[in-house]
GROMACS .gro file of N, CA and C in nm:
model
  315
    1UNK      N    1   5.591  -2.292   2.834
    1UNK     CA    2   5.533  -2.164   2.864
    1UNK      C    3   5.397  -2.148   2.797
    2UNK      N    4   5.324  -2.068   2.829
    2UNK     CA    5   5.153  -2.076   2.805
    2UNK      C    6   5.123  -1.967   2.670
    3UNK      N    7   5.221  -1.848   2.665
    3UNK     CA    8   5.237  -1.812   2.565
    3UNK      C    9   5.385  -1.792   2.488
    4UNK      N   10   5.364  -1.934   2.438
    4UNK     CA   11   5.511  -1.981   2.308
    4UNK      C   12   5.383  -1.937   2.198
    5UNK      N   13   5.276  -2.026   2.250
    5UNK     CA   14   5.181  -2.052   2.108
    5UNK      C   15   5.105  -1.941   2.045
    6UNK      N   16   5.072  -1.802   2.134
    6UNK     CA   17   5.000  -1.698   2.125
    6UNK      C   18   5.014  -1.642   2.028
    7UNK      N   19   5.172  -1.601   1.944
    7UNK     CA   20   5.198  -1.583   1.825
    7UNK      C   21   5.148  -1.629   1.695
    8UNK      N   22   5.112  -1.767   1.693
    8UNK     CA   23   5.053  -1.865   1.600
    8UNK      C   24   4.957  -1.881   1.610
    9UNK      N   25   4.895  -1.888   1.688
    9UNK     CA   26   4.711  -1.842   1.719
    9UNK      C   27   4.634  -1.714   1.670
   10UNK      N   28   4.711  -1.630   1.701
   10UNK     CA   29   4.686  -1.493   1.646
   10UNK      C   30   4.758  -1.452   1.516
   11UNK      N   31   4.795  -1.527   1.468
   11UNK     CA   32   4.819  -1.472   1.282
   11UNK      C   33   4.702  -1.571   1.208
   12UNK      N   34   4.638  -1.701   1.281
   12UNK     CA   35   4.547  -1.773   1.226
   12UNK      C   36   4.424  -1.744   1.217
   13UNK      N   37   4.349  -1.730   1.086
   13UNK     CA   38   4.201  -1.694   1.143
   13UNK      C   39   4.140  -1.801   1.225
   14UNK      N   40   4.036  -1.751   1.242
   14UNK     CA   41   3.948  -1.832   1.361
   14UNK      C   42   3.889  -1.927   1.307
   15UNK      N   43   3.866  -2.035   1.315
   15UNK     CA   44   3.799  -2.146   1.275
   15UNK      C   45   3.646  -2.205   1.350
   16UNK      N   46   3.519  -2.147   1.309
   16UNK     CA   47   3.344  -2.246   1.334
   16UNK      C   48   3.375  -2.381   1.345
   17UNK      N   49   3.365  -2.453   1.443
   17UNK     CA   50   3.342  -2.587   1.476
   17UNK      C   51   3.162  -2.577   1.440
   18UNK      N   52   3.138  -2.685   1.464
   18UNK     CA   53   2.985  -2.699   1.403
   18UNK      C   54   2.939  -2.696   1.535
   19UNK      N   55   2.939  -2.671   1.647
   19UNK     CA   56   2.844  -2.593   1.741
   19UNK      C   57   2.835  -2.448   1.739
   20UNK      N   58   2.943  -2.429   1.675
   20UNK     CA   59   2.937  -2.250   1.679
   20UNK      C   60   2.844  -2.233   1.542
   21UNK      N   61   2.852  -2.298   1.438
   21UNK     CA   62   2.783  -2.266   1.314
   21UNK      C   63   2.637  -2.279   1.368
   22UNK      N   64   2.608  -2.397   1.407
   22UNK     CA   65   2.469  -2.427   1.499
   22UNK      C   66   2.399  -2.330   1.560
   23UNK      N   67   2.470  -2.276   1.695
   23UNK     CA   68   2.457  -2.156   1.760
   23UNK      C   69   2.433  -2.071   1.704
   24UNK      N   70   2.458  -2.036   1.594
   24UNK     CA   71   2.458  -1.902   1.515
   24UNK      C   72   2.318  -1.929   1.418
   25UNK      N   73   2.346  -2.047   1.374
   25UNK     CA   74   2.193  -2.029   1.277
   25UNK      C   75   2.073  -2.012   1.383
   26UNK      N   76   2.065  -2.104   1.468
   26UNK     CA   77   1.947  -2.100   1.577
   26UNK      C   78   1.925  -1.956   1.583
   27UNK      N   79   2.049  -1.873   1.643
   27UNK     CA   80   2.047  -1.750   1.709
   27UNK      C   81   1.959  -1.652   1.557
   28UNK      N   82   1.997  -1.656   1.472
   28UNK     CA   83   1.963  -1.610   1.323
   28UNK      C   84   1.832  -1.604   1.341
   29UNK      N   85   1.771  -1.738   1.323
   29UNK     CA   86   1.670  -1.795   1.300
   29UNK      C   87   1.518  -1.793   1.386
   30UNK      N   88   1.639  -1.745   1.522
   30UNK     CA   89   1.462  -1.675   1.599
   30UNK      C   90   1.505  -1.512   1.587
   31UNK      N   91   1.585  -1.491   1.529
   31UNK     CA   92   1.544  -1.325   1.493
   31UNK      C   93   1.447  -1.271   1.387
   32UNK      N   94   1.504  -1.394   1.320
   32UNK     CA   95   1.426  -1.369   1.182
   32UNK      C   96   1.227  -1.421   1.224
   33UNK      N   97   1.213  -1.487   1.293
   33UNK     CA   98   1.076  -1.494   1.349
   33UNK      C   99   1.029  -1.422   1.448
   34UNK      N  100   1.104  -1.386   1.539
   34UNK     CA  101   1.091  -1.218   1.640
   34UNK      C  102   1.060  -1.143   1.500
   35UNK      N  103   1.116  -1.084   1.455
   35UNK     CA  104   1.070  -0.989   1.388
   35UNK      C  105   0.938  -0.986   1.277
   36UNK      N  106   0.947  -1.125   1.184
   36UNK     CA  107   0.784  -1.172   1.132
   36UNK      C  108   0.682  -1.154   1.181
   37UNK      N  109   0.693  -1.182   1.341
   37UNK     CA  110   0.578  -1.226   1.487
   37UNK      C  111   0.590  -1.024   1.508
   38UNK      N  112   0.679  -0.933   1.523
   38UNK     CA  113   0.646  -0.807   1.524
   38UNK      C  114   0.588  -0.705   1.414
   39UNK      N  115   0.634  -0.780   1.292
   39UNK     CA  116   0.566  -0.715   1.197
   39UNK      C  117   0.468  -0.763   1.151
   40UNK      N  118   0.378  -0.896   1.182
   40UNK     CA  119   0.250  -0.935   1.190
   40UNK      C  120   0.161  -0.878   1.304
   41UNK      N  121   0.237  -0.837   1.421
   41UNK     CA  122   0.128  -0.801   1.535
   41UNK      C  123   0.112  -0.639   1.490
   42UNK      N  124   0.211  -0.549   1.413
   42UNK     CA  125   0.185  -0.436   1.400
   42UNK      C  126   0.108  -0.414   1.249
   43UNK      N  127   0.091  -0.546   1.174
   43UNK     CA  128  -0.008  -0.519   1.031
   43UNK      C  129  -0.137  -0.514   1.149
   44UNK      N  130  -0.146  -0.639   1.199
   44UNK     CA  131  -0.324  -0.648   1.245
   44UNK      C  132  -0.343  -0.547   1.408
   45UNK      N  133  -0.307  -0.515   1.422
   45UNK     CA  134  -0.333  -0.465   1.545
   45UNK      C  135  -0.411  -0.319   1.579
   46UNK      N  136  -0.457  -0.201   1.664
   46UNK     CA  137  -0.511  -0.115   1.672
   46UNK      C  138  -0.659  -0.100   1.608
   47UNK      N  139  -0.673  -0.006   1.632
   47UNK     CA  140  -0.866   0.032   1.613
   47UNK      C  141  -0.843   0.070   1.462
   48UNK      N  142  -1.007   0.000   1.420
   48UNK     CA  143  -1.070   0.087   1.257
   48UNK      C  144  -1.038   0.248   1.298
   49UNK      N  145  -1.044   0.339   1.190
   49UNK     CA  146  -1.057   0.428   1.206
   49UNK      C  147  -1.216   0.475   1.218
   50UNK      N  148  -1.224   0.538   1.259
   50UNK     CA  149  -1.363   0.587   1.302
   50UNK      C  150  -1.439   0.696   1.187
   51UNK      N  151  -1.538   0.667   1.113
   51UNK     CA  152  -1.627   0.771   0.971
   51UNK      C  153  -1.645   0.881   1.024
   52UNK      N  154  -1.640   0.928   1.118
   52UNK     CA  155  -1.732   1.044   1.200
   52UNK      C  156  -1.578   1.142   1.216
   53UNK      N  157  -1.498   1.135   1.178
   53UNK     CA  158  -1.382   1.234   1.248
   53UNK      C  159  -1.368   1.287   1.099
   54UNK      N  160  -1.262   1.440   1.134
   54UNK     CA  161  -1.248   1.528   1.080
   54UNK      C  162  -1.107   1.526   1.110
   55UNK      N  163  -0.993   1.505   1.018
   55UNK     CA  164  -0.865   1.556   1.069
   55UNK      C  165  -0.785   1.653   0.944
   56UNK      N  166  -0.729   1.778   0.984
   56UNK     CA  167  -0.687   1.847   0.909
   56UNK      C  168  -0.562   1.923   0.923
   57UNK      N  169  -0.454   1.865   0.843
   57UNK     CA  170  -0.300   1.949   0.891
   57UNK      C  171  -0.257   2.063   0.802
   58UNK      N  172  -0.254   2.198   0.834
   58UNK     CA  173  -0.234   2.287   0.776
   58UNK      C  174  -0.111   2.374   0.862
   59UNK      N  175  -0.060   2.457   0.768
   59UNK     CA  176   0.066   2.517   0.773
   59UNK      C  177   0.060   2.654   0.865
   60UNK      N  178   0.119   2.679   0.986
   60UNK     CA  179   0.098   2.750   1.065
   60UNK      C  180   0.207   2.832   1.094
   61UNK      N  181   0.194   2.927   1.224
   61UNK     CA  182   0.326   3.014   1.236
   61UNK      C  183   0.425   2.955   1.273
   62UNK      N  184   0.377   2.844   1.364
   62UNK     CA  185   0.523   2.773   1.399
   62UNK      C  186   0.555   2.647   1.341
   63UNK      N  187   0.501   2.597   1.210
   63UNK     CA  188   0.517   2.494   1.142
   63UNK      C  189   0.387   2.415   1.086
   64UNK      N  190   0.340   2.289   1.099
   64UNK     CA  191   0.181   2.276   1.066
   64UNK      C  192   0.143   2.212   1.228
   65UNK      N  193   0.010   2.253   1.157
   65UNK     CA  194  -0.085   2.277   1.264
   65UNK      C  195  -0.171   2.147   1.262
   66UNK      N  196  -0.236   2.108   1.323
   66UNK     CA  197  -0.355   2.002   1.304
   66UNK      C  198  -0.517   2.039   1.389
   67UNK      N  199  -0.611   2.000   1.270
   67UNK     CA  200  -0.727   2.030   1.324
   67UNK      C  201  -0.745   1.919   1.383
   68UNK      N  202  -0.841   1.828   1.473
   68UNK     CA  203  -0.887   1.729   1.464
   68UNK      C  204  -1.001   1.690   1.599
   69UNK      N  205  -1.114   1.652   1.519
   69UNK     CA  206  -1.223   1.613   1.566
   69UNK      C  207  -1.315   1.510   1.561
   70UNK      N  208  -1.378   1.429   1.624
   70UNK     CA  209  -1.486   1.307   1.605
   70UNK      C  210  -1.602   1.312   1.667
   71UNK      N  211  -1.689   1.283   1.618
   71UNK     CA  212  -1.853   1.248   1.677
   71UNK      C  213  -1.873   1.407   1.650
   72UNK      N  214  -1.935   1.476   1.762
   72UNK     CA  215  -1.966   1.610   1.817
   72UNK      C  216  -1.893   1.733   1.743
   73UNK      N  217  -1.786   1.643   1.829
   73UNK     CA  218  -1.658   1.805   1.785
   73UNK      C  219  -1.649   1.840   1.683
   74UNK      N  220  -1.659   1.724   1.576
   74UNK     CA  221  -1.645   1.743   1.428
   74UNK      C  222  -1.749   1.826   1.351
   75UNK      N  223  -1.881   1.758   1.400
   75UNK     CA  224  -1.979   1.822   1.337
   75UNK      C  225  -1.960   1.971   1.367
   76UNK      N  226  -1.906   2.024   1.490
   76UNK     CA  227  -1.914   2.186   1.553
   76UNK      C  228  -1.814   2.225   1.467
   77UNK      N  229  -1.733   2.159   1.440
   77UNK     CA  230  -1.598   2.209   1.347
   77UNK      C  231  -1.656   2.235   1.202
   78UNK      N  232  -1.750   2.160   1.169
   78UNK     CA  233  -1.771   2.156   0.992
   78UNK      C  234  -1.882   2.304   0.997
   79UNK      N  235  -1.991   2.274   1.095
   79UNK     CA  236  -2.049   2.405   1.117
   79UNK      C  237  -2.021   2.548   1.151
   80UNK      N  238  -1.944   2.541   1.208
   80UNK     CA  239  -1.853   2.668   1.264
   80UNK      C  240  -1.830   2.786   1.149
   81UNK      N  241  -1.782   2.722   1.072
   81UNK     CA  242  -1.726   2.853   0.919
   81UNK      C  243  -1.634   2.959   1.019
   82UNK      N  244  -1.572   2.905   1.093
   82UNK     CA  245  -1.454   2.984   1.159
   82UNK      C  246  -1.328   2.948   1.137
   83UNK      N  247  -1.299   2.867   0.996
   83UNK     CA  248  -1.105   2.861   0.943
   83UNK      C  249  -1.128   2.877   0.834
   84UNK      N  250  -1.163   3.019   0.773
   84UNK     CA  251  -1.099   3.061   0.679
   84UNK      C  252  -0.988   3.037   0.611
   85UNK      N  253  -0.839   3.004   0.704
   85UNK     CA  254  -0.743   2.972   0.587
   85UNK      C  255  -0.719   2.821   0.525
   86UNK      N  256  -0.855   2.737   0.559
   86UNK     CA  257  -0.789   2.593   0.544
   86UNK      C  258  -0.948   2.566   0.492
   87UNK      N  259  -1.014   2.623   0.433
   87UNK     CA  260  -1.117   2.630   0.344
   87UNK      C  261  -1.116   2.515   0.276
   88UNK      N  262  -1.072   2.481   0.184
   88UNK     CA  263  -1.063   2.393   0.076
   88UNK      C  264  -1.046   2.219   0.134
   89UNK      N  265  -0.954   2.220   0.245
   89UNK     CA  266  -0.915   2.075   0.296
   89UNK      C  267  -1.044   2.017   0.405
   90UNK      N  268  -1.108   2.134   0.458
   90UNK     CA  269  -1.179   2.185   0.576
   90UNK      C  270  -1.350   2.094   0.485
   91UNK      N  271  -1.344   2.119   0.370
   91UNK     CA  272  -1.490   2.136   0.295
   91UNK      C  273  -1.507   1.910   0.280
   92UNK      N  274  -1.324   1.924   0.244
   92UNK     CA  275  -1.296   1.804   0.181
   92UNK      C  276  -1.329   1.706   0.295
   93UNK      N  277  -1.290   1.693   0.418
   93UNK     CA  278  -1.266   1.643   0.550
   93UNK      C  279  -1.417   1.653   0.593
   94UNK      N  280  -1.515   1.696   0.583
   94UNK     CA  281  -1.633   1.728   0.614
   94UNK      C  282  -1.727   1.639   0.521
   95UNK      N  283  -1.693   1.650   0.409
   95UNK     CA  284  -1.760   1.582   0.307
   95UNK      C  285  -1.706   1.429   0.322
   96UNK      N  286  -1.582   1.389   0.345
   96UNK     CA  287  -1.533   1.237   0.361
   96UNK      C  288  -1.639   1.182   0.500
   97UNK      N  289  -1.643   1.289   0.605
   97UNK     CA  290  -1.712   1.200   0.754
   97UNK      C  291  -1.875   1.237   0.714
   98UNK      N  292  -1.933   1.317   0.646
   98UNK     CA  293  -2.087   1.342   0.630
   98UNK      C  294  -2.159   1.419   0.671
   99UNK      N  295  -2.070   1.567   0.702
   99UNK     CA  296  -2.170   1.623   0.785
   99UNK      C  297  -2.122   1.766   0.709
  100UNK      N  298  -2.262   1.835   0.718
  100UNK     CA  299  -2.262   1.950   0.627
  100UNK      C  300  -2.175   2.055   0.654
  101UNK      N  301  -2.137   2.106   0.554
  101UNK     CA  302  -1.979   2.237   0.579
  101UNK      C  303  -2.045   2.385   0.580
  102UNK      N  304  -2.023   2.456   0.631
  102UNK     CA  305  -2.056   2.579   0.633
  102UNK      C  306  -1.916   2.684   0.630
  103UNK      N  307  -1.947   2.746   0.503
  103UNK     CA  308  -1.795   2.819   0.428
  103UNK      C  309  -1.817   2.946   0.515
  104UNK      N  310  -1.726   3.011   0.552
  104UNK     CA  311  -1.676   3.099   0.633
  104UNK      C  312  -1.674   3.220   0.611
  105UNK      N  313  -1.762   3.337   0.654
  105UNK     CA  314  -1.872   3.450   0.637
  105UNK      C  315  -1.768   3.588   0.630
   0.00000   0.00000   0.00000
């Protein structure tokens, strides 16, 4: 009968022949380089950040808020003197990209 033996098979643990140990390191072994090869393409990858931007996250009615501007926009943002409540980060963010701040009237 095909299961006399099923009893004795199943109280035994399982036993790796050395293709299964094989199989398994290989299988290991390009994970472990998939993931090197993903966390090398995500160190070097994407744009410099750009000197000319202005970014500013401040605390709002419905949680924080973010300012954010580059080239143009920024400079209109540092000139403006129209955010009074973010004064201080506003002066800081202006002074990091180079363009003159005008404090809020």
């Amino acid at each position: 009968m095909v299961m006399q033996e099923q009893a004795r098979r199943l109280s035994e643990p399982l036993q790796w022949g050395r293709q299964q140990k094989l199989a398994l390191g290989f299988a290991l072994s390009l994970l472990v380089i998939a993931l090197a090869g993903l966390g090398v393409y995500a160190l070097t990858s994407g744009a410099a950040p750009r000197r000319d931007c202005v970014s500013v996250t401040f605390a709002s009615t419905l949680g924080g808020g973010e300012l954010h501007g580059c080239g143009g926009k920024a400079r209109a943002i540092c000139a403006s003197g129209s955010f009074p409540h973010i004064t201080g980060e506003l002066r800081a963010a202006c002074a990091r990209a180079g363009f003159a701040y005008k404090p809020p009237s």
